[in-house]
Short mmCIF file of N, CA and C in Angstrom, two decimals:
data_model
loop_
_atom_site.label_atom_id
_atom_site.label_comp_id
_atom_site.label_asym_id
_atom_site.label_seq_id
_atom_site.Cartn_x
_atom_site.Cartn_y
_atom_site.Cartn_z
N UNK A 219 -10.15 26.22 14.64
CA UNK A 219 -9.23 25.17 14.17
C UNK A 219 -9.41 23.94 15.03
N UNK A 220 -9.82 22.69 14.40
CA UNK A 220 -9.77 21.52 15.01
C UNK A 220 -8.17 21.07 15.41
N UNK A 221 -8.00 21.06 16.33
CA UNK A 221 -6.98 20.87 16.99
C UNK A 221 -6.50 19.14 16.52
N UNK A 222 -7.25 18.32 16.47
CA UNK A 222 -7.28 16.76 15.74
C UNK A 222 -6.62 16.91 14.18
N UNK A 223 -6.76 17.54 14.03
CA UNK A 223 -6.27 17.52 12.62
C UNK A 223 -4.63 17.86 12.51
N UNK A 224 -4.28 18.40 13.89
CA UNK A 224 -2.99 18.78 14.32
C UNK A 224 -2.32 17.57 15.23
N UNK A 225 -3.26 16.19 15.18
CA UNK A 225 -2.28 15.34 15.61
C UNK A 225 -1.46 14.41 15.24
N UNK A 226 -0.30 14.76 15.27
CA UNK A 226 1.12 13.75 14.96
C UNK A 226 1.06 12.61 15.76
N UNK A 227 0.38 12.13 16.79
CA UNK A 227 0.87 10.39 17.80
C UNK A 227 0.04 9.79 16.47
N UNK A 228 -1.02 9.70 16.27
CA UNK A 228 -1.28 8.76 15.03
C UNK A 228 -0.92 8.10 14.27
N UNK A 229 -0.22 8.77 13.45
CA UNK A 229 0.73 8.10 12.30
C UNK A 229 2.24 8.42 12.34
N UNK A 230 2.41 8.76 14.16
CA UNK A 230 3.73 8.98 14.30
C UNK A 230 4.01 6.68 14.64
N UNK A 231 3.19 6.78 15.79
CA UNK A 231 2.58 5.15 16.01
C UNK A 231 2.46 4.46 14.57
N UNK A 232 2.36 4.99 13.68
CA UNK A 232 1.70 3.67 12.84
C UNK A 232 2.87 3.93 11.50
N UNK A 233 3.42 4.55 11.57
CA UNK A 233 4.54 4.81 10.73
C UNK A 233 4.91 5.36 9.62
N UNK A 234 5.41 6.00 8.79
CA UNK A 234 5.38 6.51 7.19
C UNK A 234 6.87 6.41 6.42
N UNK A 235 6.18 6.01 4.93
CA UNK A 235 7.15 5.64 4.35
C UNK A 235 8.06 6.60 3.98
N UNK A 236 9.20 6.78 4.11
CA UNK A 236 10.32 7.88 3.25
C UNK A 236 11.07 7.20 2.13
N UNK A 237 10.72 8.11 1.18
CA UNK A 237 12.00 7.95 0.14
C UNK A 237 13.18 8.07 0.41
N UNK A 238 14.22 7.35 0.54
CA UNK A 238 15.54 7.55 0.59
C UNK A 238 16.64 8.31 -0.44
N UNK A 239 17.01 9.19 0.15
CA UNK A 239 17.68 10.08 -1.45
C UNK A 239 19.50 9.58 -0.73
N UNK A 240 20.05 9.84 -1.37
CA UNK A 240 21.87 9.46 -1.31
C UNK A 240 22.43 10.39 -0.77
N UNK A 241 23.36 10.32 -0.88
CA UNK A 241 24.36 11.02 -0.30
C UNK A 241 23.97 12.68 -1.11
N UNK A 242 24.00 12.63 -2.49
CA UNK A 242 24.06 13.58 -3.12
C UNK A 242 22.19 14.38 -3.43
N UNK A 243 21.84 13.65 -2.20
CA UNK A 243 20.83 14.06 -2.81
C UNK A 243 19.74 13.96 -3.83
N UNK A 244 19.89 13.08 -4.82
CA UNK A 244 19.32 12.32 -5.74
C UNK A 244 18.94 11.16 -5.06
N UNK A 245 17.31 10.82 -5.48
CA UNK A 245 16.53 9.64 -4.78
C UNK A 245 16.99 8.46 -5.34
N UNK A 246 16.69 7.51 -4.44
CA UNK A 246 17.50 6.13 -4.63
C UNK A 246 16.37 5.30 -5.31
N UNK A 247 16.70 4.35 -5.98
CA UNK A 247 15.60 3.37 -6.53
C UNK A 247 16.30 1.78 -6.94
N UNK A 248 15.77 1.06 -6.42
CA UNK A 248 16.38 -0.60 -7.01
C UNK A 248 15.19 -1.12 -8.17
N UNK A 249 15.50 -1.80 -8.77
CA UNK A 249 14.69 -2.02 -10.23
C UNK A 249 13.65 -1.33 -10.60
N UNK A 250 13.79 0.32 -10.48
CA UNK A 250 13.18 1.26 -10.80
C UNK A 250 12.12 1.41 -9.77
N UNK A 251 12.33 0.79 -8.29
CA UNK A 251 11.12 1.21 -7.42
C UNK A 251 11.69 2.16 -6.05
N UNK A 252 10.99 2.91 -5.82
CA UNK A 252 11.69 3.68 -4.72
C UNK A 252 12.36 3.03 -3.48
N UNK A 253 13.80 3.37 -2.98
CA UNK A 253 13.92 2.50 -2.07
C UNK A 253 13.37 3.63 -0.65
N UNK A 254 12.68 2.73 0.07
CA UNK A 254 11.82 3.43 1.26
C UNK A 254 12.13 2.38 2.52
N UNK A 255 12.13 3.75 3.38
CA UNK A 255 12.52 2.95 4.76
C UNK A 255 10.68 3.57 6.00
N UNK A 256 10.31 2.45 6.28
CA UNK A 256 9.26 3.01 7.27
C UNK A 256 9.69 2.99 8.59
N UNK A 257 9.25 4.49 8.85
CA UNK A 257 9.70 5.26 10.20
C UNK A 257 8.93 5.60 10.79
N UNK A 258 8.50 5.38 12.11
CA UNK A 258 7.97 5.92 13.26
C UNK A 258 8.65 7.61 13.79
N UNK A 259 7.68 8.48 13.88
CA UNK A 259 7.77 9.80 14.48
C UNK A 259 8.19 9.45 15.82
N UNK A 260 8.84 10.92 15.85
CA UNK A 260 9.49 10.86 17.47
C UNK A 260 7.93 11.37 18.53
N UNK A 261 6.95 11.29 17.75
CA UNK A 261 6.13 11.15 19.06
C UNK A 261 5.08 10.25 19.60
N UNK A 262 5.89 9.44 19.10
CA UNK A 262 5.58 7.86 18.72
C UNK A 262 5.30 7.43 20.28
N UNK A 263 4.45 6.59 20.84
CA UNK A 263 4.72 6.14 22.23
C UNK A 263 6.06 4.93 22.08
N UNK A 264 6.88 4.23 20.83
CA UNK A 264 8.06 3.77 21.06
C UNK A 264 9.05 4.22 21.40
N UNK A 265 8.97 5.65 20.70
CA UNK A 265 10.48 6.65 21.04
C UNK A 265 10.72 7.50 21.67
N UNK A 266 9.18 8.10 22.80
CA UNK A 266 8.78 8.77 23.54
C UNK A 266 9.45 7.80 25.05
N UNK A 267 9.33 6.55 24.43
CA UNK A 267 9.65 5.43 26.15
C UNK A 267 11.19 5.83 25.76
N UNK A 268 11.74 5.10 24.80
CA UNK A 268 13.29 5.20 24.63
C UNK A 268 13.95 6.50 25.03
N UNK A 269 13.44 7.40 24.47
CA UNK A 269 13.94 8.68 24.87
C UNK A 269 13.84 8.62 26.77
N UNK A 270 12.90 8.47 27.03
CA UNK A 270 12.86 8.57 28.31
C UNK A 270 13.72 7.39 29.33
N UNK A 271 13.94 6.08 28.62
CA UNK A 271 14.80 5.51 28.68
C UNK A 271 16.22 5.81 28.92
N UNK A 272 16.69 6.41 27.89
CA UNK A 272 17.90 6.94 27.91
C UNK A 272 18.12 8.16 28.75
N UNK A 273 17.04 9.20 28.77
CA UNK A 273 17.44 10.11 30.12
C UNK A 273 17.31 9.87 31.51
N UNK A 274 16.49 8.75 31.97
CA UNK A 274 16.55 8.41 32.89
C UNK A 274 17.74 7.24 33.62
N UNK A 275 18.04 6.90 32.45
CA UNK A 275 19.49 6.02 33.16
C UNK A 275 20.54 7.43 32.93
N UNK A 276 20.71 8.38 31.95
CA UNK A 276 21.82 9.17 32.49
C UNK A 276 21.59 10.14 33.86
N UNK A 277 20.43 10.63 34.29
CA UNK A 277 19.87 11.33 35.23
C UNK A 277 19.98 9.86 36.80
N UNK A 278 20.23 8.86 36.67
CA UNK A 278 20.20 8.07 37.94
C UNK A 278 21.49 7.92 38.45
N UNK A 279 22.44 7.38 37.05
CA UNK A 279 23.85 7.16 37.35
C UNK A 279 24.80 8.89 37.17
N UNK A 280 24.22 10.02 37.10
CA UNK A 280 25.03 11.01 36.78
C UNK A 280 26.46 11.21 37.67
N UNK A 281 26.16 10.45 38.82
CA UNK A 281 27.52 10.85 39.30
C UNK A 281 28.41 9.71 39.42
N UNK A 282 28.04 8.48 38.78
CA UNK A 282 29.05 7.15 38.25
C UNK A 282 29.22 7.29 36.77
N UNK A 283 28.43 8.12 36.16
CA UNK A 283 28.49 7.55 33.95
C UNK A 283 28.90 9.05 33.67
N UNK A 284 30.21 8.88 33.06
CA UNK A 284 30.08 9.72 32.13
C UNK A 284 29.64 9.86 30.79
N UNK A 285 29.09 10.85 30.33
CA UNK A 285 27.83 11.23 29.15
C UNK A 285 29.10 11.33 28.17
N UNK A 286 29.79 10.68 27.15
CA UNK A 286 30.66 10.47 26.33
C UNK A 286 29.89 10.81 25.15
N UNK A 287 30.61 11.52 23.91
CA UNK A 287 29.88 11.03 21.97
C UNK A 287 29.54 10.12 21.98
N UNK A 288 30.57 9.26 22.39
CA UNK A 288 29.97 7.61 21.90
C UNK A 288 29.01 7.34 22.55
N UNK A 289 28.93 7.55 23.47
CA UNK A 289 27.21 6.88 24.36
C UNK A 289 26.14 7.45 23.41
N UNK A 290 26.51 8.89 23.59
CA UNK A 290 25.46 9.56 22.58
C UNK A 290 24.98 9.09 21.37
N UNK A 291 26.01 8.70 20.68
CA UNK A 291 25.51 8.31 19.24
C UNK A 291 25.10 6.97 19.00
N UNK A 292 25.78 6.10 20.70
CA UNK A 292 25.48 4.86 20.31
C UNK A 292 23.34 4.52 20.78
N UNK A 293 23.28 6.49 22.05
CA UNK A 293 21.60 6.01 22.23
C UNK A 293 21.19 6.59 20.44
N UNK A 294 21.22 6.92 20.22
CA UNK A 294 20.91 7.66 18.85
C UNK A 294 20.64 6.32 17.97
N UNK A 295 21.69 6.02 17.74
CA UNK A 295 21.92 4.50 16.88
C UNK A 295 20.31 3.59 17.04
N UNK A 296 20.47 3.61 18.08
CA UNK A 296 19.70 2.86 18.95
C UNK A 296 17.89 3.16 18.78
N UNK A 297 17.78 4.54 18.94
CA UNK A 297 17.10 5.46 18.63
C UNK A 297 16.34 5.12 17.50
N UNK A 298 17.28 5.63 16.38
CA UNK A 298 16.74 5.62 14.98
C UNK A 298 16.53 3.89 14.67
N UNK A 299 17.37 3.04 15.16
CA UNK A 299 16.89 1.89 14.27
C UNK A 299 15.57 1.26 15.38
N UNK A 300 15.35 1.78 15.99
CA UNK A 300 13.84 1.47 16.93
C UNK A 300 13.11 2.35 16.26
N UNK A 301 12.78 3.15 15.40
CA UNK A 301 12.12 4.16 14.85
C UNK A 301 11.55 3.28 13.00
N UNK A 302 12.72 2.94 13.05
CA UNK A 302 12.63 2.06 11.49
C UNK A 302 12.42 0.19 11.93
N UNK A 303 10.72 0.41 11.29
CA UNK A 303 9.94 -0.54 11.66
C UNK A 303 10.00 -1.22 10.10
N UNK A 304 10.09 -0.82 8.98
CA UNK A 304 10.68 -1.75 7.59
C UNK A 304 11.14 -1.22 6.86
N UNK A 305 11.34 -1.62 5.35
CA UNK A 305 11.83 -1.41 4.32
C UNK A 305 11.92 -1.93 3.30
N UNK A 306 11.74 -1.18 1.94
CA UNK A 306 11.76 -1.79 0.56
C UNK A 306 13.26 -1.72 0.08
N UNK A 307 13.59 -2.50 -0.70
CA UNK A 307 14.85 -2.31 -1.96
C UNK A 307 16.11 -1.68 -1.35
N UNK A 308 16.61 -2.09 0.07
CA UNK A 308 17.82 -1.93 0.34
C UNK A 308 18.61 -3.32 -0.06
N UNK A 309 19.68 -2.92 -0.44
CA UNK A 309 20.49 -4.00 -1.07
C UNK A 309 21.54 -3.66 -1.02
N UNK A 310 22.77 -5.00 -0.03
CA UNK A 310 23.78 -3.92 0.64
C UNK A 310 24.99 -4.94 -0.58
N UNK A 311 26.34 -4.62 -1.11
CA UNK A 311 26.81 -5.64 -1.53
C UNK A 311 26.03 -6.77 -2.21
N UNK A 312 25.40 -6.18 -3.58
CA UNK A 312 25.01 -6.90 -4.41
C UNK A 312 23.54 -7.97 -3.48
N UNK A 313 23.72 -7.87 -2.15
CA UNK A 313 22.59 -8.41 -1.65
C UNK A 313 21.11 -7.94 -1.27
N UNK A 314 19.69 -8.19 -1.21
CA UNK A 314 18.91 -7.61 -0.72
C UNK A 314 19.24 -7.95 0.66
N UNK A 315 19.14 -6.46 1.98
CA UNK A 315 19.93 -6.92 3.15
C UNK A 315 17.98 -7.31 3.88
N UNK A 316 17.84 -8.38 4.76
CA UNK A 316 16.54 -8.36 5.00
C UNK A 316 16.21 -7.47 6.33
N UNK A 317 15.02 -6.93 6.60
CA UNK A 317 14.59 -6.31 7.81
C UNK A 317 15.06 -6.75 8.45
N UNK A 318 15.63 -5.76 9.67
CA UNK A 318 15.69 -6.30 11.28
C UNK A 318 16.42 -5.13 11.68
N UNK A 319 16.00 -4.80 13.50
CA UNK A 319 16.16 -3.65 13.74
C UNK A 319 17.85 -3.93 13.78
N UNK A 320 18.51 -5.06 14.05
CA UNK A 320 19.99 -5.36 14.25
C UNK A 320 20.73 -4.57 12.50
N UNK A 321 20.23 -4.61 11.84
CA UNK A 321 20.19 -4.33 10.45
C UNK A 321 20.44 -2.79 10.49
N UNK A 322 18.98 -2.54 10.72
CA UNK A 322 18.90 -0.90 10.93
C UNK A 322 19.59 0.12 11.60
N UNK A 323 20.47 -0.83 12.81
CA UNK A 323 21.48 -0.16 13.61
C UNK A 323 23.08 -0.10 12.62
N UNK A 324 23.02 -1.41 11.88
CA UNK A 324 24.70 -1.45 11.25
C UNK A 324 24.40 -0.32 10.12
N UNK A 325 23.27 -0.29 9.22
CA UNK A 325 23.55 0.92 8.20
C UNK A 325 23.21 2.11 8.77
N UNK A 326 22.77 2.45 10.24
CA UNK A 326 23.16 4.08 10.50
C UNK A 326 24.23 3.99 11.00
N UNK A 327 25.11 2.78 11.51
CA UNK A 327 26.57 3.09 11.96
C UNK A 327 27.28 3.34 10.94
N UNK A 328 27.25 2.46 9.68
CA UNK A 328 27.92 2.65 8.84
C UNK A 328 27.59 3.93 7.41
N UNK A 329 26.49 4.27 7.93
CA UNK A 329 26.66 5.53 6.51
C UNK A 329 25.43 6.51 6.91
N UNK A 330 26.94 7.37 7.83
CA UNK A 330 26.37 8.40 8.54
C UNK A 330 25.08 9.34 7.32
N UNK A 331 25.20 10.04 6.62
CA UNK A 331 24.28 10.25 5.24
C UNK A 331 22.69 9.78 5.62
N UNK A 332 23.02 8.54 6.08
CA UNK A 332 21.41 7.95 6.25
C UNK A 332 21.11 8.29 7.64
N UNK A 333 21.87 7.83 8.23
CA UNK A 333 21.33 8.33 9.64
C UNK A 333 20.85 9.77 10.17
N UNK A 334 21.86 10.31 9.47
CA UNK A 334 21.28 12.32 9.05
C UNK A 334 19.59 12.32 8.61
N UNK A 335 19.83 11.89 7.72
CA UNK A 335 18.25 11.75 6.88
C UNK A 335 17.23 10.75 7.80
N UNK A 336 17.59 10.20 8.29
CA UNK A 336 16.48 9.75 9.37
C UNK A 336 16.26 10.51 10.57
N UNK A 337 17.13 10.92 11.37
CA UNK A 337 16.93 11.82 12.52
C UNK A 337 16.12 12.69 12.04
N UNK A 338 16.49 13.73 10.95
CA UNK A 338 15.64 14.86 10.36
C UNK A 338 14.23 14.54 9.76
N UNK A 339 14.15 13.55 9.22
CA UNK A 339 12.92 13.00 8.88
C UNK A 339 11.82 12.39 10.29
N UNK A 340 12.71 11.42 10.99
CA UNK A 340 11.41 11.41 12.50
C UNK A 340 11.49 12.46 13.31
N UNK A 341 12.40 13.48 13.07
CA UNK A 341 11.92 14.87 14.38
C UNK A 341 11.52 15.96 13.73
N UNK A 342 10.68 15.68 12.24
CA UNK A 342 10.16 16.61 11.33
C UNK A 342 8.89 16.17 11.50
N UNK A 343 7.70 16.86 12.46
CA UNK A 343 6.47 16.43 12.51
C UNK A 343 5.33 16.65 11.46
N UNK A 344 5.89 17.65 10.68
CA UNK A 344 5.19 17.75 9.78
C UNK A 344 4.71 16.63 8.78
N UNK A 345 5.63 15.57 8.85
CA UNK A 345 5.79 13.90 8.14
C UNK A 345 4.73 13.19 8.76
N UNK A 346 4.35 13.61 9.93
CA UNK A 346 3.52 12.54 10.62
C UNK A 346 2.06 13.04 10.55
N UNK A 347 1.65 14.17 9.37
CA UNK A 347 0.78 15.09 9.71
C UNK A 347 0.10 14.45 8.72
N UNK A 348 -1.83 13.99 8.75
CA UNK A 348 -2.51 13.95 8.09
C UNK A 348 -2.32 14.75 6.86
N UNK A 349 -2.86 14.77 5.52
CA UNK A 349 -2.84 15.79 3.99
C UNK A 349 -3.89 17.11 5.03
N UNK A 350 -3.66 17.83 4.67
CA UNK A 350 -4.42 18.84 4.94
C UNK A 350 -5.91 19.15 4.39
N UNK A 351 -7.06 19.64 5.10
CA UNK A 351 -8.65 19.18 3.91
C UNK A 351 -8.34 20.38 3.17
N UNK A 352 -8.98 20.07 1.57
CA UNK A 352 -9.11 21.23 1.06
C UNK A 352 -10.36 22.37 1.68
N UNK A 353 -9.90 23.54 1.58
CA UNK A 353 -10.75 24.47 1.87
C UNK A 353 -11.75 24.47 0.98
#
């Protein structure tokens, strides 16, 4: 087994598109085109620093910071919208909302649903995995 064919930094770095499905599970689409958010894998050298980012400021200050939910979710927040590098056909309030990671942080604050579906989608390496060759 070529071991290369088993690597995720590739197109964890260079990013892949997801379909966005709703709340219920049914895929989303604006004038009949898929709405897609492009995401960087968590073994991305962006989210590999962040991650290490964030454990290394709680590992320096451990005996001044307490490790709160909210810190947590706010590195998370943080996390995922550094992970989401663009996007097609989001449209928030009748508006198309435009890229920006400031963007990407207010709709995982605001609709937890997506933010679920992104965590699970960049720490699912299988997403970042070349098609497999046919035998």
């Amino acid at each position: 087994m070529d071991f290369a064919q088993l690597d995720t930094c590739k197109l964890a770095d260079d990013g892949v598109q997801h379909h966005i499905v709703g709340p219920d599970g049914a895929p989303l689409y604006t004038d009949d085109k898929p709405v897609t958010l492009t995401l960087l894998g968590a073994d991305s050298a962006k989210l590999t620093a962040i991650s290490n980012q964030h454990a290394n400021a709680i590992l320096r200050n451990r005996n001044q910071m307490q490790v709160t939910a909210e810190l947590a979710m706010t590195n998370e927040i943080k996390r995922l919208a550094a992970a989401t590098v663009g996007w097609d056909g989001i449209v928030l309030e009748g508006e198309p909302l435009p890229f920006s990671e400031d963007n990407a942080a207010m709709l995982y604050r605001r609709f937890p649903w997506l933010r679920d579906q992104v965590r699970t989608f960049i720490d699912d390496r299988a997403n970042f995995l070349n098609a497999s060759p046919k035998s």
